[in-house]
Structures are given as C-alpha cells and as structure tokens.
Amino acid sequence: MNEKKCFPHVLRYNCWKLQVLHIALSKHGSGTYSPAMTLITSSKELSDLCHELAQSDVVTVDTEFLRESTYWPKLCLVQVADANRFAAIDVLAPDIDLNPLFDLMRKPDVLKVFHSARQDLEIFHLLMDEVPHPIFDTQVAAMVCGFGDSIGYDNLARRLVNVEIDKSARFADWSRRPLTQKQISYALSDVTYLRDIYAKLREQIDKSGREHWLNEEMAILENPETYRQDPETAWLRLKTRSNDRHYLAILKELAAWREIEAQRRDTPRGRVIKDEQLYDVASNRPTNAKDLSKTRGVSVDMAEGRLGKEILIAVQKALDLPRKDCPAPKERTIPNNGLGAIMDLLRVLLKQSCDEYDVAQKLIANSSDLEKIAADDNADVKALSGWRREVFGEKALRLKKGLIALSIKNGKLVVEDLD
C-alpha cells in the first residue's frame, strides 16, 4: 500500500487515539460529559450516529445488561465505536427508537466486532429476532491465535495493545439513572481499544492462514439456533446419571414446565424451583399434594396451589408414557479394556497438537469428546470435522489405529508416522 492510500486511514486512527486520550483525561474533570464521551439519549441522536457508523467497514460493539433477577437479560446500555467516533447508547432513555441500531447490526458490509459475543448476540437476537452479521469475536479469535482458553478483554488489551483497563465499575447497577461519568468511561473503554485488538488479531489470522477456522466459529455464533430457548430440551442442562427412563421422562416434563413458567414470569429458573427439587420430585414421583409437600423446599401452600397442581400434572404425564417413548439414558462409555489408556494418550496428543498449532485446547475438544473418540472412530464431535480434524482429529484416529506414535526427542514431545 502506498503512502497516499494509507494516509487517510492513519489520520482517522490518530484522531480516534486522541479521543481515547480525551476519555482518560476527562475522568478527572468537572463531571460533565465531553464530546468524546457521547451519551446517546434520543432517537434523533441515535439515527444520526448509526447513519455515520454505517459508512464504516468495522464497528466495535459491547453491551451492559442485568440478568441476576430475570430470565431474559435486561439490556441497559450499548457501546459502539469506529475509527472516528464512539458513543454509549442509553437504551432505557424514554421513547428511544432502537431500529437504527438494529439496521446497523444487520448491515452486511459493516463488520461488527465483539469480545465474548455470545451473550451480546443473544440479547440482539431477542430484540431484533435475528443475529447481527457479519461478526468477529475477539475472544474466539484469540483462542485461534493461541492466547489460551476464554481470555478476558482486559487481559487481551494488556497483552496486545499494552493498555490497563479499569474494571472497577464492572459490577455497577447499569439500570440506575443517571449514569455516572465513571460508568460511561468504563463502558466506552470496552469498545475503544477493541478496534486495536481486532486489528492485531486480524493480522495474526491472515498471516497464519486460519481464516477458515475462524469462519466456522463465527457461523455458529451467527446461527439463530444457537440462541433458541426450547423448553423441550431444557432437561439436557440438568446433571443426572440415572438410567431410569421414567425418571428421565419426569425430569424432562418438569424442566420444560419450569422453563415455560420462568419465561412467563421473567424470573431465573431457580426461583421457580431449584434443580435439586426437580431431582427429588422425579425420584419420589408424587401423585398428590400431600406427597409433593414432602419434597424439600416445597411448602404445603405451594403443593396445594397452582404450581403444585402443574407439577403433579407433569409427573403424571411422564408416568403415563410407555417406556419406549421415554427419553433414553445418555450414552456413557466406561473406560475399560484399555479405553482409559487410549483417552490418556489422546489427552497427550491434544496437548501436543494445540502446542504445535498454538491454539487453545478448549476450542478443539474436551474430556467428553476424547472419551467419545476413544470409543468410536465416527463419534459425533466437533474435533472430527472441519478445521479441528486438520489440527487434531485425523491424528487422533491414526493414533488409535497404531499409525502414529508419540515420542520424546531432544526433550520435546513429537508425533512420528509409523506407516
């Protein structure tokens, strides 16, 4: 790239850097917002901002939300930035129209950069009934580039752009108004340095030729199915080792009922009824309010009230199912007949492969995946498809077949072909 073509980009970059410095200095100011610390509170301001941002190739995005006392996340603030401007959008401002922001999130020629995007994307999916696209998640990109498992934004900022992020406002109540200058400064820091982080990671990915790795991961995050809250599958989140099919059927009915009730009341699942109580009900199989009231944490009033009646209906519905229609126990492989030793070797191979490619192990496979691969060459795990197969999966299968060996040479673990 020649100097003439590069100069406008450098100029915009330097202007943006000056704005970042302005934010840092304004922390000690009089308490009024400077132009560099824009807080958007009206539909007109938001429309103008989004119109300007829509001209950019890359926009960084972050959100502040609350979820401690609700089922659905409560969005309180959205932060956005490009090379020239950045702002915090007060989504709780009276009568503010967020459609310009949603249009920006949909714009196909503007890349939206997030860090640890999953919860942010879930919120946008709930509000606009689709997922922002295209996206770039710097946490996932960092794992692809070998920065370890699920690295935090502040850690990444320190390592890539030599910036210390002040996280003292992390646990602020973002629903309270007015927002303080410290809160605004903290919120904006999550998008101002994100552009630099993105540029550094983008460069590393381009050099390493791992674009297709990242594209596979972004496709998952951009898929609306990733954010579906299906009551019928809620039971799969529960941790049980029971093989009793009617027990599992009761658990499935109860979990689905609880999910619907939590959504209806917009309250956390555990505030409707706790997991431990679901297990207890599934084990004891009460058929009347008196038996149900013997469940730990279930009062007589609850057992005899609406919730109690609905729980008993769910239990009876599951008990009435023919055994063949009940959920099948999750398949578990017991490490015997040498399977445990194979898993141990696969763990070593996974470590070697991830060290070789400088990629986070968490992104490739977990212990459950290794157990499935040890038992089945055609296991339905991500490690045996796509780019993960290139990095680890193919070698894992060759190791099982005795076609490669692990050895130590010059103090370093290496993989040797035997065929």
Short mmCIF file of C-alpha atoms in Angstrom, two decimals:
data_model
loop_
_atom_site.label_atom_id
_atom_site.label_comp_id
_atom_site.label_asym_id
_atom_site.label_seq_id
_atom_site.Cartn_x
_atom_site.Cartn_y
_atom_site.Cartn_z
CA MET A 1 0.00 0.00 0.00
CA ASN A 2 1.44 3.41 -0.98
CA GLU A 3 1.63 6.40 1.36
CA LYS A 4 -1.17 8.33 -0.32
CA LYS A 5 -3.64 5.47 0.13
CA CYS A 6 -2.51 4.85 3.69
CA PHE A 7 -2.64 8.47 4.90
CA PRO A 8 -6.42 8.89 5.41
CA HIS A 9 -6.55 5.70 7.47
CA VAL A 10 -3.63 6.87 9.62
CA LEU A 11 -5.28 10.25 10.12
CA ARG A 12 -8.56 8.67 11.24
CA TYR A 13 -6.66 6.29 13.51
CA ASN A 14 -4.76 9.17 15.17
CA CYS A 15 -7.97 11.16 15.66
CA TRP A 16 -9.51 8.16 17.35
CA LYS A 17 -6.46 7.79 19.58
CA LEU A 18 -6.81 11.41 20.66
CA GLN A 19 -10.43 10.74 21.61
CA VAL A 20 -9.37 7.77 23.70
CA LEU A 21 -6.85 10.02 25.48
CA HIS A 22 -9.64 12.58 25.97
CA ILE A 23 -11.70 9.95 27.79
CA ALA A 24 -8.84 9.07 30.11
CA LEU A 25 -8.24 12.75 30.95
CA SER A 26 -11.93 13.53 31.38
CA LYS A 27 -12.19 11.02 34.24
CA HIS A 28 -10.72 13.76 36.42
CA GLY A 29 -12.83 16.56 35.01
CA SER A 30 -15.78 18.51 36.34
CA GLY A 31 -18.33 15.72 35.96
CA THR A 32 -19.87 16.95 32.69
CA TYR A 33 -19.63 14.83 29.56
CA SER A 34 -17.12 15.90 26.95
CA PRO A 35 -17.86 15.44 23.23
CA ALA A 36 -15.54 12.41 23.31
CA MET A 37 -17.82 10.76 25.85
CA THR A 38 -21.07 10.90 23.94
CA LEU A 39 -24.14 9.51 25.66
CA ILE A 40 -26.99 8.97 23.20
CA THR A 41 -30.41 9.50 24.77
CA SER A 42 -32.70 10.42 21.87
CA SER A 43 -33.92 8.77 18.68
CA LYS A 44 -32.56 11.62 16.55
CA GLU A 45 -29.07 11.32 18.07
CA LEU A 46 -29.12 7.57 17.60
CA SER A 47 -30.28 7.81 13.99
CA ASP A 48 -27.53 10.31 13.16
CA LEU A 49 -24.88 8.20 14.90
CA CYS A 50 -25.90 4.98 13.17
CA HIS A 51 -26.01 6.73 9.80
CA GLU A 52 -22.38 7.78 10.32
CA LEU A 53 -21.28 4.38 11.61
CA ALA A 54 -22.91 2.70 8.63
CA GLN A 55 -20.23 4.27 6.43
CA SER A 56 -17.50 2.35 8.27
CA ASP A 57 -16.09 -1.06 7.40
CA VAL A 58 -15.68 -2.08 11.05
CA VAL A 59 -17.71 -1.15 14.14
CA THR A 60 -16.90 -2.38 17.64
CA VAL A 61 -19.82 -3.26 19.90
CA ASP A 62 -20.40 -4.11 23.57
CA THR A 63 -23.38 -4.16 25.91
CA GLU A 64 -24.10 -3.72 29.61
CA PHE A 65 -27.02 -5.72 30.94
CA LEU A 66 -28.52 -7.26 34.07
CA ARG A 67 -29.67 -10.85 34.49
CA GLU A 68 -29.43 -11.69 38.17
CA SER A 69 -33.16 -11.39 38.88
CA THR A 70 -34.69 -12.08 35.45
CA TYR A 71 -34.94 -14.93 32.95
CA TRP A 72 -34.37 -12.66 29.97
CA PRO A 73 -31.32 -10.36 30.02
CA LYS A 74 -32.26 -6.72 30.61
CA LEU A 75 -30.31 -4.54 28.21
CA CYS A 76 -29.24 -1.24 29.75
CA LEU A 77 -26.51 0.22 27.54
CA VAL A 78 -24.96 -0.40 24.12
CA GLN A 79 -21.49 0.92 23.29
CA VAL A 80 -20.39 1.36 19.68
CA ALA A 81 -17.29 2.79 18.01
CA ASP A 82 -15.47 3.12 14.72
CA ALA A 83 -12.17 4.81 13.86
CA ASN A 84 -13.60 8.32 14.29
CA ARG A 85 -16.37 8.26 16.87
CA PHE A 86 -17.67 6.29 19.80
CA ALA A 87 -20.74 6.53 21.97
CA ALA A 88 -22.79 4.86 24.66
CA ILE A 89 -26.46 4.38 23.75
CA ASP A 90 -28.87 4.66 26.67
CA VAL A 91 -31.44 2.07 25.61
CA LEU A 92 -33.50 2.88 28.71
CA ALA A 93 -33.96 6.51 27.67
CA PRO A 94 -37.69 7.37 27.35
CA ASP A 95 -39.16 6.68 23.89
CA ILE A 96 -35.82 6.00 22.22
CA ASP A 97 -36.23 4.11 18.91
CA LEU A 98 -33.57 1.42 18.58
CA ASN A 99 -34.38 0.49 14.97
CA PRO A 100 -31.43 2.47 13.53
CA LEU A 101 -29.12 0.42 15.76
CA PHE A 102 -30.77 -2.82 14.64
CA ASP A 103 -30.39 -1.75 10.99
CA LEU A 104 -26.68 -1.19 11.63
CA MET A 105 -26.39 -4.66 13.19
CA ARG A 106 -27.97 -6.15 10.05
CA LYS A 107 -25.84 -4.20 7.55
CA PRO A 108 -23.91 -6.85 5.59
CA ASP A 109 -20.96 -4.64 4.64
CA VAL A 110 -20.20 -3.49 8.21
CA LEU A 111 -18.23 -5.97 10.32
CA LYS A 112 -19.42 -5.98 13.94
CA VAL A 113 -16.58 -6.74 16.37
CA PHE A 114 -17.42 -8.08 19.86
CA HIS A 115 -15.43 -9.65 22.66
CA SER A 116 -17.01 -12.83 24.07
CA ALA A 117 -20.02 -12.20 21.88
CA ARG A 118 -22.43 -14.96 22.83
CA GLN A 119 -24.48 -13.10 25.46
CA ASP A 120 -24.42 -9.84 23.49
CA LEU A 121 -25.67 -11.65 20.40
CA GLU A 122 -28.36 -13.42 22.41
CA ILE A 123 -29.67 -10.02 23.53
CA PHE A 124 -29.76 -8.65 19.99
CA HIS A 125 -31.44 -11.83 18.79
CA LEU A 126 -34.16 -11.39 21.39
CA LEU A 127 -34.72 -7.74 20.48
CA MET A 128 -34.50 -7.88 16.68
CA ASP A 129 -35.39 -11.54 16.07
CA GLU A 130 -32.17 -12.14 14.15
CA VAL A 131 -28.47 -12.24 14.87
CA PRO A 132 -26.14 -9.36 13.94
CA HIS A 133 -23.93 -10.22 10.97
CA PRO A 134 -21.21 -10.36 9.90
CA ILE A 135 -19.37 -10.58 13.22
CA PHE A 136 -15.87 -11.05 14.61
CA ASP A 137 -15.42 -12.32 18.19
CA THR A 138 -12.01 -11.31 19.53
CA GLN A 139 -12.15 -13.90 22.34
CA VAL A 140 -12.64 -16.75 19.85
CA ALA A 141 -10.05 -15.24 17.51
CA ALA A 142 -7.60 -15.05 20.43
CA MET A 143 -8.12 -18.77 21.11
CA VAL A 144 -7.49 -19.49 17.44
CA CYS A 145 -4.27 -17.47 17.75
CA GLY A 146 -3.04 -19.32 20.83
CA PHE A 147 -3.88 -16.88 23.64
CA GLY A 148 -5.32 -19.62 25.84
CA ASP A 149 -8.85 -20.58 26.81
CA SER A 150 -11.51 -17.83 27.03
CA ILE A 151 -9.11 -14.95 27.60
CA GLY A 152 -10.71 -11.84 29.12
CA TYR A 153 -10.89 -8.45 27.41
CA ASP A 154 -8.68 -6.71 29.98
CA ASN A 155 -6.04 -9.44 29.65
CA LEU A 156 -6.09 -9.20 25.88
CA ALA A 157 -5.86 -5.41 25.96
CA ARG A 158 -2.81 -5.67 28.22
CA ARG A 159 -1.07 -8.22 26.02
CA LEU A 160 -1.89 -6.82 22.58
CA VAL A 161 -2.12 -3.05 23.00
CA ASN A 162 -0.34 -2.53 26.34
CA VAL A 163 -3.39 -0.91 27.98
CA GLU A 164 -4.65 -1.44 31.53
CA ILE A 165 -8.47 -1.50 31.62
CA ASP A 166 -10.08 -0.09 34.78
CA LYS A 167 -12.63 -2.76 35.75
CA SER A 168 -13.79 -1.13 39.00
CA ALA A 169 -17.26 -0.39 37.53
CA ARG A 170 -17.75 -3.96 36.34
CA PHE A 171 -20.46 -4.74 38.89
CA ALA A 172 -22.33 -1.45 38.66
CA ASP A 173 -26.11 -1.38 38.50
CA TRP A 174 -26.48 -0.39 34.85
CA SER A 175 -30.23 0.07 35.17
CA ARG A 176 -29.94 3.07 37.52
CA ARG A 177 -30.10 6.56 36.10
CA PRO A 178 -28.34 8.90 35.77
CA LEU A 179 -25.23 7.00 34.77
CA THR A 180 -22.04 8.34 36.33
CA GLN A 181 -19.10 9.64 34.34
CA LYS A 182 -17.05 6.72 35.68
CA GLN A 183 -19.61 4.25 34.32
CA ILE A 184 -19.61 5.88 30.89
CA SER A 185 -15.81 5.91 30.80
CA TYR A 186 -15.66 2.25 31.80
CA ALA A 187 -18.31 1.26 29.27
CA LEU A 188 -16.62 3.08 26.41
CA SER A 189 -13.24 1.56 27.20
CA ASP A 190 -14.75 -1.78 26.21
CA VAL A 191 -15.11 -0.63 22.60
CA THR A 192 -12.35 1.96 22.14
CA TYR A 193 -9.44 -0.47 22.50
CA LEU A 194 -11.37 -3.30 20.89
CA ARG A 195 -10.59 -1.91 17.43
CA ASP A 196 -6.83 -2.14 18.07
CA ILE A 197 -7.25 -5.65 19.45
CA TYR A 198 -9.24 -6.65 16.38
CA ALA A 199 -6.56 -5.26 14.04
CA LYS A 200 -3.81 -7.20 15.82
CA LEU A 201 -5.76 -10.46 15.77
CA ARG A 202 -6.86 -9.94 12.18
CA GLU A 203 -3.21 -9.58 11.18
CA GLN A 204 -2.22 -12.76 13.01
CA ILE A 205 -5.06 -14.77 11.48
CA ASP A 206 -4.25 -13.54 7.98
CA LYS A 207 -0.58 -14.48 8.43
CA SER A 208 -1.41 -17.93 9.81
CA GLY A 209 -3.95 -18.76 7.10
CA ARG A 210 -6.59 -19.64 9.69
CA GLU A 211 -9.42 -17.60 8.24
CA HIS A 212 -11.49 -20.75 7.59
CA TRP A 213 -11.01 -21.79 11.23
CA LEU A 214 -12.49 -18.53 12.41
CA ASN A 215 -15.28 -18.58 9.82
CA GLU A 216 -16.53 -21.93 11.17
CA GLU A 217 -16.75 -20.49 14.68
CA MET A 218 -18.44 -17.27 13.55
CA ALA A 219 -21.02 -19.29 11.60
CA ILE A 220 -22.05 -20.94 14.88
CA LEU A 221 -22.39 -17.58 16.62
CA GLU A 222 -24.37 -16.13 13.71
CA ASN A 223 -26.79 -19.08 13.63
CA PRO A 224 -30.13 -18.18 15.32
CA GLU A 225 -30.45 -21.79 16.54
CA THR A 226 -27.56 -21.09 18.91
CA TYR A 227 -29.87 -18.81 20.94
CA ARG A 228 -33.13 -20.77 20.91
CA GLN A 229 -34.59 -21.35 24.37
CA ASP A 230 -36.55 -24.56 23.73
CA PRO A 231 -38.38 -25.86 26.83
CA GLU A 232 -38.34 -29.38 25.35
CA THR A 233 -34.55 -29.51 25.55
CA ALA A 234 -34.19 -27.73 28.91
CA TRP A 235 -33.72 -31.06 30.73
CA LEU A 236 -30.47 -31.68 28.88
CA ARG A 237 -28.82 -28.99 31.02
CA LEU A 238 -29.56 -30.99 34.18
CA LYS A 239 -26.85 -33.22 35.59
CA THR A 240 -28.14 -36.71 36.27
CA ARG A 241 -26.60 -40.15 35.97
CA SER A 242 -29.87 -42.09 36.25
CA ASN A 243 -30.65 -44.74 33.63
CA ASP A 244 -34.31 -45.00 34.72
CA ARG A 245 -36.28 -43.93 31.65
CA HIS A 246 -39.39 -42.86 33.59
CA TYR A 247 -37.20 -40.82 35.93
CA LEU A 248 -35.77 -39.08 32.87
CA ALA A 249 -39.26 -38.58 31.43
CA ILE A 250 -40.42 -36.88 34.64
CA LEU A 251 -37.29 -34.73 34.67
CA LYS A 252 -37.90 -33.72 31.05
CA GLU A 253 -41.55 -32.74 31.74
CA LEU A 254 -40.62 -30.84 34.91
CA ALA A 255 -37.75 -28.97 33.22
CA ALA A 256 -40.00 -27.96 30.31
CA TRP A 257 -42.72 -26.78 32.72
CA ARG A 258 -40.17 -24.79 34.75
CA GLU A 259 -38.71 -23.20 31.62
CA ILE A 260 -42.13 -22.01 30.46
CA GLU A 261 -43.01 -20.72 33.93
CA ALA A 262 -39.67 -18.89 34.26
CA GLN A 263 -40.13 -17.29 30.84
CA ARG A 264 -43.72 -16.29 31.67
CA ARG A 265 -42.67 -14.67 34.95
CA ASP A 266 -39.32 -13.42 33.59
CA THR A 267 -37.52 -14.86 36.59
CA PRO A 268 -34.47 -17.16 36.91
CA ARG A 269 -35.24 -20.88 36.69
CA GLY A 270 -34.01 -21.50 40.21
CA ARG A 271 -36.56 -19.05 41.63
CA VAL A 272 -39.39 -21.17 40.25
CA ILE A 273 -37.98 -24.41 41.62
CA LYS A 274 -34.38 -25.50 42.13
CA ASP A 275 -32.62 -28.31 40.27
CA GLU A 276 -32.31 -30.34 43.48
CA GLN A 277 -36.08 -30.19 43.94
CA LEU A 278 -36.64 -31.42 40.40
CA TYR A 279 -34.40 -34.42 41.09
CA ASP A 280 -36.28 -35.11 44.33
CA VAL A 281 -39.69 -34.96 42.65
CA ALA A 282 -38.51 -37.20 39.80
CA SER A 283 -37.20 -39.75 42.31
CA ASN A 284 -40.26 -39.78 44.61
CA ARG A 285 -42.91 -39.47 41.86
CA PRO A 286 -45.63 -37.82 44.00
CA THR A 287 -49.21 -38.28 42.85
CA ASN A 288 -50.91 -35.91 45.28
CA ALA A 289 -50.28 -32.63 47.09
CA LYS A 290 -49.51 -34.35 50.39
CA ASP A 291 -46.71 -36.41 48.87
CA LEU A 292 -45.42 -33.40 46.92
CA SER A 293 -45.21 -31.29 50.11
CA LYS A 294 -42.67 -33.80 51.46
CA THR A 295 -40.21 -32.58 48.83
CA ARG A 296 -37.50 -30.44 50.38
CA GLY A 297 -38.26 -26.78 49.82
CA VAL A 298 -41.86 -27.33 48.69
CA SER A 299 -44.33 -25.89 51.19
CA VAL A 300 -47.85 -27.17 51.77
CA ASP A 301 -49.23 -23.97 50.24
CA MET A 302 -47.12 -24.45 47.13
CA ALA A 303 -48.05 -28.12 46.84
CA GLU A 304 -51.76 -27.33 47.10
CA GLY A 305 -51.61 -24.24 44.87
CA ARG A 306 -51.34 -23.71 41.13
CA LEU A 307 -47.64 -24.61 40.92
CA GLY A 308 -48.19 -27.82 42.84
CA LYS A 309 -51.03 -28.87 40.56
CA GLU A 310 -48.93 -28.18 37.47
CA ILE A 311 -46.01 -30.17 38.87
CA LEU A 312 -48.28 -33.14 39.58
CA ILE A 313 -49.74 -32.95 36.06
CA ALA A 314 -46.21 -33.01 34.62
CA VAL A 315 -45.28 -36.02 36.76
CA GLN A 316 -48.40 -37.93 35.77
CA LYS A 317 -47.93 -37.11 32.10
CA ALA A 318 -44.45 -38.65 32.25
CA LEU A 319 -45.63 -41.71 34.20
CA ASP A 320 -48.34 -42.37 31.61
CA LEU A 321 -45.76 -42.62 28.81
CA PRO A 322 -44.89 -46.12 27.54
CA ARG A 323 -41.31 -46.91 28.45
CA LYS A 324 -40.28 -46.93 24.78
CA ASP A 325 -41.39 -43.28 24.46
CA CYS A 326 -39.40 -42.10 27.46
CA PRO A 327 -36.02 -40.40 26.94
CA ALA A 328 -33.15 -42.81 26.54
CA PRO A 329 -30.27 -42.52 29.02
CA LYS A 330 -27.30 -40.55 27.78
CA GLU A 331 -24.70 -42.88 26.38
CA ARG A 332 -21.72 -43.23 28.64
CA THR A 333 -18.57 -45.10 27.89
CA ILE A 334 -16.93 -46.78 30.85
CA PRO A 335 -13.15 -46.59 30.37
CA ASN A 336 -12.25 -50.30 30.47
CA ASN A 337 -10.46 -52.84 28.30
CA GLY A 338 -7.75 -50.29 27.55
CA LEU A 339 -10.11 -47.43 26.72
CA GLY A 340 -8.84 -45.39 29.67
CA ALA A 341 -5.28 -45.70 28.38
CA ILE A 342 -6.40 -44.56 24.91
CA MET A 343 -8.00 -41.49 26.46
CA ASP A 344 -4.77 -40.71 28.30
CA LEU A 345 -2.84 -40.88 25.02
CA LEU A 346 -5.45 -38.71 23.29
CA ARG A 347 -5.04 -36.09 26.03
CA VAL A 348 -1.29 -36.03 25.41
CA LEU A 349 -1.86 -35.82 21.65
CA LEU A 350 -4.34 -32.98 22.12
CA LYS A 351 -1.80 -31.03 24.16
CA GLN A 352 0.90 -31.68 21.55
CA SER A 353 -1.37 -30.68 18.66
CA CYS A 354 -2.50 -27.48 20.33
CA ASP A 355 1.08 -26.56 21.20
CA GLU A 356 2.15 -27.24 17.62
CA TYR A 357 -0.58 -25.05 16.15
CA ASP A 358 -0.61 -22.58 19.04
CA VAL A 359 -4.36 -22.86 19.58
CA ALA A 360 -6.42 -23.19 22.78
CA GLN A 361 -7.29 -26.78 23.78
CA LYS A 362 -10.80 -25.74 24.82
CA LEU A 363 -11.52 -24.80 21.22
CA ILE A 364 -10.63 -28.29 19.95
CA ALA A 365 -12.02 -30.87 22.38
CA ASN A 366 -12.99 -31.53 26.00
CA SER A 367 -12.76 -34.71 28.10
CA SER A 368 -16.19 -35.89 26.95
CA ASP A 369 -15.12 -35.52 23.30
CA LEU A 370 -11.96 -37.53 23.94
CA GLU A 371 -13.99 -40.27 25.62
CA LYS A 372 -16.28 -40.50 22.58
CA ILE A 373 -13.36 -40.54 20.14
CA ALA A 374 -11.68 -43.28 22.17
CA ALA A 375 -14.79 -45.43 21.86
CA ASP A 376 -15.91 -44.59 18.31
CA ASP A 377 -13.99 -43.51 15.20
CA ASN A 378 -17.20 -41.89 13.90
CA ALA A 379 -18.12 -40.07 17.10
CA ASP A 380 -20.36 -37.04 16.64
CA VAL A 381 -17.91 -34.46 17.99
CA LYS A 382 -16.54 -31.24 16.51
CA ALA A 383 -12.97 -32.50 16.81
CA LEU A 384 -13.61 -34.95 13.96
CA SER A 385 -14.85 -32.36 11.47
CA GLY A 386 -13.76 -29.13 9.83
CA TRP A 387 -10.55 -27.43 10.80
CA ARG A 388 -10.40 -29.29 14.13
CA ARG A 389 -9.93 -32.54 12.22
CA GLU A 390 -6.98 -30.95 10.44
CA VAL A 391 -5.38 -29.96 13.74
CA PHE A 392 -6.21 -32.96 15.92
CA GLY A 393 -8.99 -35.28 14.77
CA GLU A 394 -7.15 -37.04 11.95
CA LYS A 395 -4.10 -37.64 14.14
CA ALA A 396 -6.36 -38.95 16.93
CA LEU A 397 -7.81 -41.60 14.62
CA ARG A 398 -4.35 -42.52 13.29
CA LEU A 399 -3.10 -42.87 16.86
CA LYS A 400 -5.93 -45.29 17.65
CA LYS A 401 -5.04 -47.37 14.60
CA GLY A 402 -1.36 -47.53 15.55
CA LEU A 403 -0.31 -45.48 12.54
CA ILE A 404 1.48 -42.80 14.57
CA ALA A 405 3.41 -42.81 17.82
CA LEU A 406 4.22 -40.25 20.49
CA SER A 407 7.84 -39.95 21.47
CA ILE A 408 10.28 -37.53 23.02
CA LYS A 409 13.18 -36.11 21.05
CA ASN A 410 15.58 -33.53 22.41
CA GLY A 411 13.27 -33.02 25.36
CA LYS A 412 10.26 -32.29 23.15
CA LEU A 413 7.15 -34.38 22.53
CA VAL A 414 6.82 -35.26 18.84
CA VAL A 415 4.46 -37.28 16.65
CA GLU A 416 6.04 -39.90 14.38
CA ASP A 417 4.43 -41.68 11.42
CA LEU A 418 4.69 -45.46 11.55
CA ASP A 419 3.12 -46.33 8.20
#
